[in-house]
Coordinates of N, CA and C and ligand atoms in Angstrom, one line a residue:
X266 N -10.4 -15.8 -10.2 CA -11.5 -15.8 -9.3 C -12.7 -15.2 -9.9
X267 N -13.7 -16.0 -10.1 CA -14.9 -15.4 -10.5 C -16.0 -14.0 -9.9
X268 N -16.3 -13.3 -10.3 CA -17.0 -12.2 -9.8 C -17.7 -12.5 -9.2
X269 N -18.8 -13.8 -8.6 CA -19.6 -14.3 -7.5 C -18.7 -14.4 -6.1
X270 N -17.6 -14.8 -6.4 CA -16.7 -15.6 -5.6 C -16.2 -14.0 -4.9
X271 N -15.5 -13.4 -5.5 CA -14.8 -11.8 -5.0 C -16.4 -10.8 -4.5
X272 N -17.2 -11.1 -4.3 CA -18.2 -10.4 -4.4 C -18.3 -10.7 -2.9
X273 N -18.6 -12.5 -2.6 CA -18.7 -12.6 -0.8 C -17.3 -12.9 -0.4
X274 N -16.5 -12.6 -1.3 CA -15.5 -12.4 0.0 C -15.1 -11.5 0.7
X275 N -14.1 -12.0 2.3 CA -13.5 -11.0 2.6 C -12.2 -11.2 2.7
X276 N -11.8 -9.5 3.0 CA -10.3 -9.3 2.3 C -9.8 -8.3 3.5
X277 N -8.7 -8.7 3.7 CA -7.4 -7.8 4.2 C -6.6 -7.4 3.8
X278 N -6.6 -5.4 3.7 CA -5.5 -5.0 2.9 C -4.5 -4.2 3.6
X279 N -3.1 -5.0 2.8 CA -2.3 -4.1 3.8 C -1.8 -2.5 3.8
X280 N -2.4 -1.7 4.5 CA -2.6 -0.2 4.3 C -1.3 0.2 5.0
X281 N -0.3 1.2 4.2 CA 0.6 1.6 4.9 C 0.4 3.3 5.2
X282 N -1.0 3.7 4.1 CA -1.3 5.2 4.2 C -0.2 6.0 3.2
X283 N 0.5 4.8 2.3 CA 1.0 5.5 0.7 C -0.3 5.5 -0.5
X284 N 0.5 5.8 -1.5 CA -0.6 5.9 -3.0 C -1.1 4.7 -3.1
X285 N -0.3 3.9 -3.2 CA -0.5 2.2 -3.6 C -1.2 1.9 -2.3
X286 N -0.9 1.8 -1.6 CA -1.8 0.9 -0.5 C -3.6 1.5 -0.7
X287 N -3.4 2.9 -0.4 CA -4.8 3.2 -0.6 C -5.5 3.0 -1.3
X288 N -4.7 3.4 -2.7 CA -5.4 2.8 -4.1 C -5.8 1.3 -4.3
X289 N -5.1 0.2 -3.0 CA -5.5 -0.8 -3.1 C -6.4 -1.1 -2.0
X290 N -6.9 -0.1 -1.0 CA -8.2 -0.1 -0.3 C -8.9 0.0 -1.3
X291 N -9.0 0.7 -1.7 CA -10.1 1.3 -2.7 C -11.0 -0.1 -3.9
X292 N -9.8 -0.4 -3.8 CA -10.3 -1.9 -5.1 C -10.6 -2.7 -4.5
X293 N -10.3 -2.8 -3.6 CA -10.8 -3.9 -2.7 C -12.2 -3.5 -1.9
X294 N -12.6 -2.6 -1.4 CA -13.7 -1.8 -1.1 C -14.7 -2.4 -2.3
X295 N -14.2 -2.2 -3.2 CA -15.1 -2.3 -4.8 C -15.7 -3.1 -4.9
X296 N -14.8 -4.4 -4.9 CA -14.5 -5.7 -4.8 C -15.3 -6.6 -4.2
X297 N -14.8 -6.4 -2.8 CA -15.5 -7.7 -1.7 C -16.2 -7.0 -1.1
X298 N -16.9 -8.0 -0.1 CA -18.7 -7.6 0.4 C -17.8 -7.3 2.3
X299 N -16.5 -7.4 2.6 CA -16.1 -6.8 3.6 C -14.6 -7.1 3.4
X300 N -14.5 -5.6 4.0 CA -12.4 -5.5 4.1 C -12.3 -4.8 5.4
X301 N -10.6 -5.8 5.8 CA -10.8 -5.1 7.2 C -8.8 -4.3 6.3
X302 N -8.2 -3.7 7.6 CA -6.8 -3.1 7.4 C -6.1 -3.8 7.9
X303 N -4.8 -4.1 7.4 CA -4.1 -4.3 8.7 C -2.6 -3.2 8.4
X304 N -1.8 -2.6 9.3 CA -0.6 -1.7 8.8 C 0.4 -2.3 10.3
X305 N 1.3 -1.5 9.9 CA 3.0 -2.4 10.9 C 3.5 -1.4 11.5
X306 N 3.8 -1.2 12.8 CA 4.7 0.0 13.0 C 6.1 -0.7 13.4
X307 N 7.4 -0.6 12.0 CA 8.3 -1.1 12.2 C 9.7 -0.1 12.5
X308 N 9.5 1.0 13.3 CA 10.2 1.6 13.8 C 10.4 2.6 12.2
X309 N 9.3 2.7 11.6 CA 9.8 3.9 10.3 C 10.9 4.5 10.7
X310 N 11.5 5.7 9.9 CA 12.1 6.5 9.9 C 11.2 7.9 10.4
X311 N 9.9 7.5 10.1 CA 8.7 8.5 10.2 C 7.6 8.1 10.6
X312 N 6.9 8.5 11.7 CA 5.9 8.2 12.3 C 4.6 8.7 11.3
X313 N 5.2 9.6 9.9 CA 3.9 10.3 9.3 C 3.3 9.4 8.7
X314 N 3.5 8.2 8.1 CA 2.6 7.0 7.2 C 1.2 6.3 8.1
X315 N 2.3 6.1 9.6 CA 0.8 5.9 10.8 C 0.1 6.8 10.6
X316 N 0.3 7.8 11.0 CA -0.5 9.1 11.7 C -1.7 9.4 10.0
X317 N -0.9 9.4 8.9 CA -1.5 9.4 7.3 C -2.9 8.3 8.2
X318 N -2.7 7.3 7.6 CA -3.0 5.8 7.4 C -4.5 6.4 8.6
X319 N -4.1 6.6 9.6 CA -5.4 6.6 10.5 C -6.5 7.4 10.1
X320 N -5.5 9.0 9.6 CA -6.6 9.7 8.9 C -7.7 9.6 7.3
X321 N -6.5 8.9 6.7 CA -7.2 8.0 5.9 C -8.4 7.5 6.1
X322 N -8.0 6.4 7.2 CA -9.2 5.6 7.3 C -10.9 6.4 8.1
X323 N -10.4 7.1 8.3 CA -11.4 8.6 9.0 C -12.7 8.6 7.7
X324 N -11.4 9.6 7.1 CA -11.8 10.0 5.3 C -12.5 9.2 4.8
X325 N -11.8 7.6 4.6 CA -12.7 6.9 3.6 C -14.4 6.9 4.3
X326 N -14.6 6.4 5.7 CA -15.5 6.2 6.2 C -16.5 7.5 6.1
X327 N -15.8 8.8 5.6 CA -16.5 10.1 5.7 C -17.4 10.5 4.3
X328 N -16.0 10.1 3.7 CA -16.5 10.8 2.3 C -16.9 9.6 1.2
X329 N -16.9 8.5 1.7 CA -17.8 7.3 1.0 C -18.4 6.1 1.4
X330 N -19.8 6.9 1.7 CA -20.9 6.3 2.1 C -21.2 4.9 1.4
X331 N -20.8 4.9 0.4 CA -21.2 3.2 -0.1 C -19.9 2.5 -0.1
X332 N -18.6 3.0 0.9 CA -17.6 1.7 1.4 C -17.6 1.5 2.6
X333 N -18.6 2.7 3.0 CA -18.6 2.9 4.5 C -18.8 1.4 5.2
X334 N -19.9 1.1 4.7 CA -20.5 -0.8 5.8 C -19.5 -1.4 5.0
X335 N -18.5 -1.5 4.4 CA -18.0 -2.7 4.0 C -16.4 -2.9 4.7
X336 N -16.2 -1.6 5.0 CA -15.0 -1.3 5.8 C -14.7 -2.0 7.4
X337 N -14.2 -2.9 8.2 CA -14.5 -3.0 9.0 C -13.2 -2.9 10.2
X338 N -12.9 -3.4 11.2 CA -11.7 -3.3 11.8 C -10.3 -3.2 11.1
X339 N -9.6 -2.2 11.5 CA -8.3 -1.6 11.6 C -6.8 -2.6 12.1
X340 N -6.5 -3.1 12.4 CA -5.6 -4.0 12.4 C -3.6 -3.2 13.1
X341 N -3.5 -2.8 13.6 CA -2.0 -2.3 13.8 C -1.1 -3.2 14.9
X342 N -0.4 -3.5 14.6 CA 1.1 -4.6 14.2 C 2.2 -4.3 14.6
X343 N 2.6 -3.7 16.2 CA 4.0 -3.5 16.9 C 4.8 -4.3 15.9
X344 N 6.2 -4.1 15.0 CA 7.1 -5.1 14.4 C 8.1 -4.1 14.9
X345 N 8.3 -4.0 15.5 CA 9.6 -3.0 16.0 C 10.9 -3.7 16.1
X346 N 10.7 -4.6 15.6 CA 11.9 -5.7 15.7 C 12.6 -5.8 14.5
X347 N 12.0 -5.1 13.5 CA 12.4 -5.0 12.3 C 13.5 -4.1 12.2
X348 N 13.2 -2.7 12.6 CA 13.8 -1.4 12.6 C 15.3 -2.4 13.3
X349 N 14.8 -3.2 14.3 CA 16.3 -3.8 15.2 C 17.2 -4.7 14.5
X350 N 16.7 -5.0 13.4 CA 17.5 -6.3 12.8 C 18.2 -5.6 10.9
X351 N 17.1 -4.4 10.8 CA 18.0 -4.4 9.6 C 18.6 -2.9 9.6
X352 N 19.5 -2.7 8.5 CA 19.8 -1.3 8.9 C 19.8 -0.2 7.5
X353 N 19.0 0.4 7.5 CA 18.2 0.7 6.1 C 17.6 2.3 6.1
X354 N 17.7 3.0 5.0 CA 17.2 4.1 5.3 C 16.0 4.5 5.2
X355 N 15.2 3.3 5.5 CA 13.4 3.3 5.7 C 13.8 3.7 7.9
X356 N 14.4 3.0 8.3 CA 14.5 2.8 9.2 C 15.5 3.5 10.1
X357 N 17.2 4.0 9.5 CA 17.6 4.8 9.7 C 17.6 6.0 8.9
X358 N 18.5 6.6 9.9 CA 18.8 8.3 9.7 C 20.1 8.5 8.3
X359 N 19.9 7.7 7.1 CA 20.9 7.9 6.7 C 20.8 8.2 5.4
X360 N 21.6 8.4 4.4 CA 21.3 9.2 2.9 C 20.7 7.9 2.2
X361 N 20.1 8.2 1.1 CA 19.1 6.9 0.2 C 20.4 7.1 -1.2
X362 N 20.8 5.2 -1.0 CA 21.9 5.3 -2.3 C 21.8 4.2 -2.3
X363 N 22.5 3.0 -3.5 CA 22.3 1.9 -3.9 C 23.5 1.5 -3.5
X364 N 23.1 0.0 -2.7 CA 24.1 -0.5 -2.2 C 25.1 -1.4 -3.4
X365 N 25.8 -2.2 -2.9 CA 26.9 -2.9 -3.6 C 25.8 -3.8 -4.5
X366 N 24.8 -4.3 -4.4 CA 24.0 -5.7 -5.0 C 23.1 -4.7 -5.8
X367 N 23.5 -3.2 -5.7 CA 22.4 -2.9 -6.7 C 21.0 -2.3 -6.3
X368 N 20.4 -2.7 -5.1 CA 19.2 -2.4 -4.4 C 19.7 -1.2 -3.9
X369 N 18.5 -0.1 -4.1 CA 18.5 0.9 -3.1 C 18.9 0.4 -1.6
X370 N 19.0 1.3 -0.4 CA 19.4 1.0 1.0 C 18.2 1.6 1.3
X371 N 16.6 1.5 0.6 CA 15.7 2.1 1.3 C 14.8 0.5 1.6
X372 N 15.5 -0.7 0.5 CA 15.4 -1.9 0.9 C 15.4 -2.4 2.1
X373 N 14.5 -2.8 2.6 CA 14.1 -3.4 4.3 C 13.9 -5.0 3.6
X374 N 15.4 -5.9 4.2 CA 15.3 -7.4 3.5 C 14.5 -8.0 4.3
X375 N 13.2 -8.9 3.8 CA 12.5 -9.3 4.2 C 11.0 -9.0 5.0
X376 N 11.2 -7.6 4.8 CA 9.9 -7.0 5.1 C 8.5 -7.2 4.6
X377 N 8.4 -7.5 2.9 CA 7.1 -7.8 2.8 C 6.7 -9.2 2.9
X378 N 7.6 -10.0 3.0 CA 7.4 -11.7 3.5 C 6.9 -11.5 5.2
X379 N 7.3 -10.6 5.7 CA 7.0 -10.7 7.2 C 5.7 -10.0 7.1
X380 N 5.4 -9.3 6.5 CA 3.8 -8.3 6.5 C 2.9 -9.3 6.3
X381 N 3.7 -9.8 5.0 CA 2.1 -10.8 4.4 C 1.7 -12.1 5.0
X382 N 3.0 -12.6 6.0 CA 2.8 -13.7 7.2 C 2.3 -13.2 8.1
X383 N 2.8 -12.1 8.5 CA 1.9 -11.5 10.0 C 0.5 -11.4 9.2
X384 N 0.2 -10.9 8.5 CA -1.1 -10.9 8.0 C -2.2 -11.6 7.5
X385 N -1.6 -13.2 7.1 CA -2.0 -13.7 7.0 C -2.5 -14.7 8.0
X386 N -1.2 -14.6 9.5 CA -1.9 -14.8 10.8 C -3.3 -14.0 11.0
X387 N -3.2 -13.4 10.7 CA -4.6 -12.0 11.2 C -5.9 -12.7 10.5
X388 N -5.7 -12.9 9.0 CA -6.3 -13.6 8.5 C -7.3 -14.5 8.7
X389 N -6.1 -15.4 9.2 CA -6.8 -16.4 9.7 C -7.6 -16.4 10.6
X390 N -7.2 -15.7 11.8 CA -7.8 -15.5 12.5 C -8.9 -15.0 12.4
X391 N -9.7 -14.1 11.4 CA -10.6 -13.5 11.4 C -11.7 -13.6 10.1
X392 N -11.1 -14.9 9.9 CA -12.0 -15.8 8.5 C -11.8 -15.2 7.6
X393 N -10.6 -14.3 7.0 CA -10.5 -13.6 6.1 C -9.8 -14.3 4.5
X394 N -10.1 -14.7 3.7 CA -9.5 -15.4 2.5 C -8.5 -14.6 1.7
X395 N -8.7 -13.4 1.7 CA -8.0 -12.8 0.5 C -7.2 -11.6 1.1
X396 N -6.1 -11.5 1.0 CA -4.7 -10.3 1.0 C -4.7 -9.6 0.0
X397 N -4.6 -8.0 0.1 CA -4.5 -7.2 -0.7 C -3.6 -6.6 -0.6
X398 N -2.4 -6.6 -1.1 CA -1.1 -5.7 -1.2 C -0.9 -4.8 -2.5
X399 N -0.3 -3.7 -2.2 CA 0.2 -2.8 -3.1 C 1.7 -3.5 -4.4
X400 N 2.4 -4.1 -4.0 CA 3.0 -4.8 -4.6 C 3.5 -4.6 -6.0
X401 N 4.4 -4.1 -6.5 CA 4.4 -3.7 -8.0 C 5.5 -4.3 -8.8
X402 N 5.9 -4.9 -9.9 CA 6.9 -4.8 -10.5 C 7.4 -3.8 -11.2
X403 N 7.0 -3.0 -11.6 CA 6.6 -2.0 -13.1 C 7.6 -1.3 -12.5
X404 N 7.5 -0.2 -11.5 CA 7.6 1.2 -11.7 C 9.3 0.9 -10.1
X405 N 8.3 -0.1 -9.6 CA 9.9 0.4 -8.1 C 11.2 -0.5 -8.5
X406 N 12.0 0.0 -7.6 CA 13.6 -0.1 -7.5 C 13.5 -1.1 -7.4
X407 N 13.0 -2.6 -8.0 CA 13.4 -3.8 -8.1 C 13.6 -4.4 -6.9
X408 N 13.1 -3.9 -6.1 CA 12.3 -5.0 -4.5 C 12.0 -6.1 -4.6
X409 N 13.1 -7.1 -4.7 CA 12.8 -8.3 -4.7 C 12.0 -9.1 -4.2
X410 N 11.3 -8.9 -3.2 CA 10.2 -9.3 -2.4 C 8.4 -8.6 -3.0
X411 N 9.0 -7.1 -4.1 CA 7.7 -7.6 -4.3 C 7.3 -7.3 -6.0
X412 N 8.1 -8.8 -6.4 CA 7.8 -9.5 -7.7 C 6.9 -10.4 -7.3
X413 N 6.2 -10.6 -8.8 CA 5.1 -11.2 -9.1 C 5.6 -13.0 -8.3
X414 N 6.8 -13.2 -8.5 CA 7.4 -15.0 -8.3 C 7.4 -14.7 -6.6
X415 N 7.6 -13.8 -6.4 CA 8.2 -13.8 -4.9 C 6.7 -14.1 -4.1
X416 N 5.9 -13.0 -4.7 CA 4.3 -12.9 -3.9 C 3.7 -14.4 -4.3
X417 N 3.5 -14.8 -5.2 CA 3.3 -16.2 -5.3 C 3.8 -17.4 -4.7
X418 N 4.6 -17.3 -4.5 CA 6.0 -18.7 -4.1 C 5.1 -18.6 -3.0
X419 N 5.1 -16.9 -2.1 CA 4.5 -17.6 -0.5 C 3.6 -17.4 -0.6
X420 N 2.5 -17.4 -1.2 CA 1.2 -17.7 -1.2 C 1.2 -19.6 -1.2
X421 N 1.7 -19.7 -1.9 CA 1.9 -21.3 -1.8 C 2.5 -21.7 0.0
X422 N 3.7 -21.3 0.2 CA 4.5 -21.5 1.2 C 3.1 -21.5 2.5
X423 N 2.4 -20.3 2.3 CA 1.6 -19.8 3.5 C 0.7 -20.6 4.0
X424 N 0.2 -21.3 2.6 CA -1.2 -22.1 2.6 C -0.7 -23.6 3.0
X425 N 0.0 -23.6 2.8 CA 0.8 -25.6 3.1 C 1.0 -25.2 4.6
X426 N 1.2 -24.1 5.1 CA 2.0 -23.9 6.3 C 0.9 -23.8 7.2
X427 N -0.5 -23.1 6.6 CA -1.2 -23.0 7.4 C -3.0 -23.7 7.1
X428 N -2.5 -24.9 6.2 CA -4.1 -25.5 5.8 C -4.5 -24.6 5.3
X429 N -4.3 -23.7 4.6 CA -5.5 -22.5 4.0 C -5.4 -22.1 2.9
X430 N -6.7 -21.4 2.4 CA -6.8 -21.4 0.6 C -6.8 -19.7 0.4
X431 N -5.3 -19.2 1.4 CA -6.0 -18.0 1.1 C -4.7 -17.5 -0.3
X432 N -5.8 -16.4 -0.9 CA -5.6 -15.7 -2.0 C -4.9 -14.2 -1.9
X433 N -3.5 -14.3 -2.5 CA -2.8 -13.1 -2.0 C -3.2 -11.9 -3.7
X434 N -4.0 -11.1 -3.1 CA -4.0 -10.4 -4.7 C -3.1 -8.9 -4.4
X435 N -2.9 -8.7 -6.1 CA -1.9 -7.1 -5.9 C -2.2 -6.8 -7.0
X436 N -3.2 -6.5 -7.3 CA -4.0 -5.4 -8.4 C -3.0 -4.5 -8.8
X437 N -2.0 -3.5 -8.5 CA -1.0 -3.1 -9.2 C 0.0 -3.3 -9.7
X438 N 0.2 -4.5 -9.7 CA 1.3 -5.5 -9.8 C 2.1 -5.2 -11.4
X439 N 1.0 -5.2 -12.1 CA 1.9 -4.5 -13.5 C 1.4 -3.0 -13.9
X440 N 1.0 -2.3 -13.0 CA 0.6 -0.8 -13.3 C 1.8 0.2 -13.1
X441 N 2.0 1.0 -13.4 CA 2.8 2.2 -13.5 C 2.0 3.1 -13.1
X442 N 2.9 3.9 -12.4 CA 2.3 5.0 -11.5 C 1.4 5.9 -11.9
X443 N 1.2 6.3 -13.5 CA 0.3 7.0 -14.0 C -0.6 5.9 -14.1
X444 N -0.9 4.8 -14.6 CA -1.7 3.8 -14.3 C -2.8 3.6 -13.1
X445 N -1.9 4.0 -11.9 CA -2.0 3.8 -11.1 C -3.1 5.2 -10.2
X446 N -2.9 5.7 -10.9 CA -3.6 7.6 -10.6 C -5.0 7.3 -11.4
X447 N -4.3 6.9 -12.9 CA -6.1 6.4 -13.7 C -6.8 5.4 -12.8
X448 N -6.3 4.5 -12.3 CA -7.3 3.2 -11.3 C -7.7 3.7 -10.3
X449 N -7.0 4.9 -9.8 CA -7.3 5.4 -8.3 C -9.2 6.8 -8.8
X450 N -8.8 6.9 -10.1 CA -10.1 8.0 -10.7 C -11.1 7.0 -10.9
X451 N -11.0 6.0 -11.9 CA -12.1 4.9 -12.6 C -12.8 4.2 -11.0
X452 N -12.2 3.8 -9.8 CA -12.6 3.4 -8.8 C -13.5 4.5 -8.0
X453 N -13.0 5.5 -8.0 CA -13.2 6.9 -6.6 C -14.0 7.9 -7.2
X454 N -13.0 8.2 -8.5 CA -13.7 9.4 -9.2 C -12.5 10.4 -8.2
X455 N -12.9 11.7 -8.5 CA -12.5 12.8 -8.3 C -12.5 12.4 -6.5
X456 N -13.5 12.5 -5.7 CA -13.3 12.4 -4.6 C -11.9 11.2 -4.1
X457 N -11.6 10.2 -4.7 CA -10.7 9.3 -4.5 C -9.3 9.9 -4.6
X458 N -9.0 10.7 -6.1 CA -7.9 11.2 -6.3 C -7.4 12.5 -5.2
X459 N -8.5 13.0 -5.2 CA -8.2 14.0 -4.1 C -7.5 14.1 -2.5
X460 N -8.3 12.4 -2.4 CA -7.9 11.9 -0.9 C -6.4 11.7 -0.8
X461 N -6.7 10.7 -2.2 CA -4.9 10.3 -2.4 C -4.0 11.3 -2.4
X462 N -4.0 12.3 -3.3 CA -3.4 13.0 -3.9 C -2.8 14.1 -2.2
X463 N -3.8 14.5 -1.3 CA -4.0 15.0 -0.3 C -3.9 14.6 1.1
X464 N -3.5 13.5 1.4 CA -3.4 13.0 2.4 C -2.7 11.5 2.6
X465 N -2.1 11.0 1.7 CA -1.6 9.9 1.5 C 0.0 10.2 1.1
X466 N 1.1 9.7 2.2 CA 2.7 10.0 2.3 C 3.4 8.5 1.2
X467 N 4.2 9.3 0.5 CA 5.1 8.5 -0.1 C 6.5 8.9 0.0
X468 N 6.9 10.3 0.2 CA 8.3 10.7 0.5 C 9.0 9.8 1.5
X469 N 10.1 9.5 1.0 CA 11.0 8.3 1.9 C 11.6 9.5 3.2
X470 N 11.6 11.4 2.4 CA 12.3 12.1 3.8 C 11.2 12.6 4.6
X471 N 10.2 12.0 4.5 CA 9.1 12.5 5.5 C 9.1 13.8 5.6
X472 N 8.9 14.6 3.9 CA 8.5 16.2 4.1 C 7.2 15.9 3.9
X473 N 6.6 16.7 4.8 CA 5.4 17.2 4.9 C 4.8 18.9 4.9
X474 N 5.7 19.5 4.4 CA 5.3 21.2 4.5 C 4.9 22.0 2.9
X475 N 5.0 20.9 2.3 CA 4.5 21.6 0.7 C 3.8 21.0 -0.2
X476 N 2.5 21.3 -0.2 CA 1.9 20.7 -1.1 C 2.1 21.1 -2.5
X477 N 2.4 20.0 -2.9 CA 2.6 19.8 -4.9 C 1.3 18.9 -5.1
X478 N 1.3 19.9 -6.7 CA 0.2 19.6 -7.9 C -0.2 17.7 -7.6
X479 N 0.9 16.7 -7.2 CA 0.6 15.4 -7.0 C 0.9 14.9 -5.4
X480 N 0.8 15.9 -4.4 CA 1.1 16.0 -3.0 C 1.9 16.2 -2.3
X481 N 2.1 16.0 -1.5 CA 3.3 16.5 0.1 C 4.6 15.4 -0.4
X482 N 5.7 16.1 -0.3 CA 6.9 15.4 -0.7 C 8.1 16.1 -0.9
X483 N 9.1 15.8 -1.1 CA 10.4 16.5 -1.2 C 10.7 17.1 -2.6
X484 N 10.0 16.0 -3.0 CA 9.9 16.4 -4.7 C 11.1 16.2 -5.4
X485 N 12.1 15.3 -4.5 CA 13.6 14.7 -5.0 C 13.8 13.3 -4.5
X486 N 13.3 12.7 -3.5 CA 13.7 11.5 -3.9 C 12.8 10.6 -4.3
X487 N 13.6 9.2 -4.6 CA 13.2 8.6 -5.5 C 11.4 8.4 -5.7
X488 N 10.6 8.1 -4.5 CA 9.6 8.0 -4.2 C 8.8 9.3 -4.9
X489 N 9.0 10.2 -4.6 CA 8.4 11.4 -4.8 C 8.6 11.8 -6.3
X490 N 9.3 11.9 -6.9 CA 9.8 11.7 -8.2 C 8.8 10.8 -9.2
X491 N 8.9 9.1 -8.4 CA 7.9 8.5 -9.7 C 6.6 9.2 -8.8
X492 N 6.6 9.7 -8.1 CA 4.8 10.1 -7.7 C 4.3 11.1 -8.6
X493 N 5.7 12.1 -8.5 CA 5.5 13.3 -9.3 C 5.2 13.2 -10.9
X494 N 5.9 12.0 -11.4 CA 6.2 11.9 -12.8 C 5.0 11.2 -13.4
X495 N 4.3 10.2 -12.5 CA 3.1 9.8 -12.7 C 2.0 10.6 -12.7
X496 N 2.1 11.0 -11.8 CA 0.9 12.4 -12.0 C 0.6 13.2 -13.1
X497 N 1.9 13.3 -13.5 CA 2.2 14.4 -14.6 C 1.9 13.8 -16.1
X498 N 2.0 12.2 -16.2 CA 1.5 11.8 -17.4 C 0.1 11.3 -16.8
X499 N 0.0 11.3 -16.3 CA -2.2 11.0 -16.3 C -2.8 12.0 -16.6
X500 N -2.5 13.6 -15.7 CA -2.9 14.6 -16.2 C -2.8 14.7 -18.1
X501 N -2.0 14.2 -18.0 CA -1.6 14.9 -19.9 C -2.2 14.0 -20.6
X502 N -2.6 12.5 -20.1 CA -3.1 11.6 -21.0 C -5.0 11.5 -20.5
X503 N -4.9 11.9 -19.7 CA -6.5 11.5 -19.6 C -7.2 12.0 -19.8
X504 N -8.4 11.6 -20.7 CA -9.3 12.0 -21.9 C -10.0 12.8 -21.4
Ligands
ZN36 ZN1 10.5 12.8 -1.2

């Protein structure tokens, strides 16, 4: 997509009020000439990514005046139907271990195909062309759903299904989590990483009582770990 073209568009990003998501408000802020949110409440295991995610969106509008007008409606998505159909420790009470196929059990099957269809309903609805997901191959536990083939396939699937030309983008798609800390500075600067770093949940046990050098987390599982480990090489590498 050409820089004229990303310049008037608009975009919908899906914010869950983690690193990645916000870090992909942020580019997208940059980016298009309006972004709206959209996030899911699918019966978490933790109500703290909502509760994150709103204050978030508070912050950005507070502490950056020139995303301020670009920022526009909030979007939140009852899916509580989800929590009912799969059984997962995003969603239950249960220990985080890799099942028989290999996948963590923090795997929710089908969950980003359902975000980016509900969203892309929203979409449409609201003349919006382009989807902004956090989406990674690099760094997570092999989430089948959010490989580069997977997020493409229904980009295709979506647009046959619904007449439309819309554009699913995932700016972190091949970033690593230190990567991912440099994009969040080169976009924000200091005030960006602060936000992230400070108010944005990634722990899968929903601790929230200690802040670390790279944020609020358990500081053991898996989540918290590449947050922590990423942090720790940006600090060391950046010039
Ligand atoms: Zn944790």
């Amino acid at each position: 997509m050409s820089i004229l073209v990303m310049e008037k568009s608009k975009a919908l990003v899906l914010l869950s009020g983690g690193q990645d998501s916000v870090t992909c408000l942020a580019w997208a802020l940059t980016h298009f000439s309006w972004v709206e949110t959209i996030g899911f409440d699918y019966g978490q295991r933790h109500n703290i990514e909502l509760d994150c995610r709103k204050k978030i969106l508070t912050l950005v509008r507070q502490r950056f005046p020139e995303w301020q007008q670009r920022l526009g409606e909030d979007h939140l998505i009852e899916m509580k139907a989800l929590g009912q159909i799969s059984d997962t420790a995003l969603t239950k009470n249960t220990e985080i271990m890799l099942n028989h196929n290999g996948l963590p059990n923090t795997f929710v099957p089908g969950r980003n195909i359902l975000f980016l269809t509900m969203a892309a309903a929203v979409a449409y609805r609201r003349g919006l062309s382009i989807l902004v997901g956090g989406m990674c191959e690099t760094d997570y536990s092999g989430y089948p759903d959010c490989r580069d083939d997977a997020i493409k396939s229904l980009q295709v699937s979506l647009n046959i299904g619904m007449a439309t030309k819309i554009c699913i983008e995932t700016p972190l798609m091949w970033l690593n989590k230190e990567q991912i800390w440099n994009l969040a500075n080169t976009l924000g600067g200091h005030n960006l990483l602060e936000l992230i770093r400070t108010e944005t949940h990634s722990c899968y046990l929903g601790e929230r009582n200690h802040l670390h050098a790279w944020g609020f987390g358990c500081g053991t599982c898996p989540a918290c770990q590449l947050r922590a480990c990423g942090y720790t090489s940006y600090l060391t590498r950046k010039p």
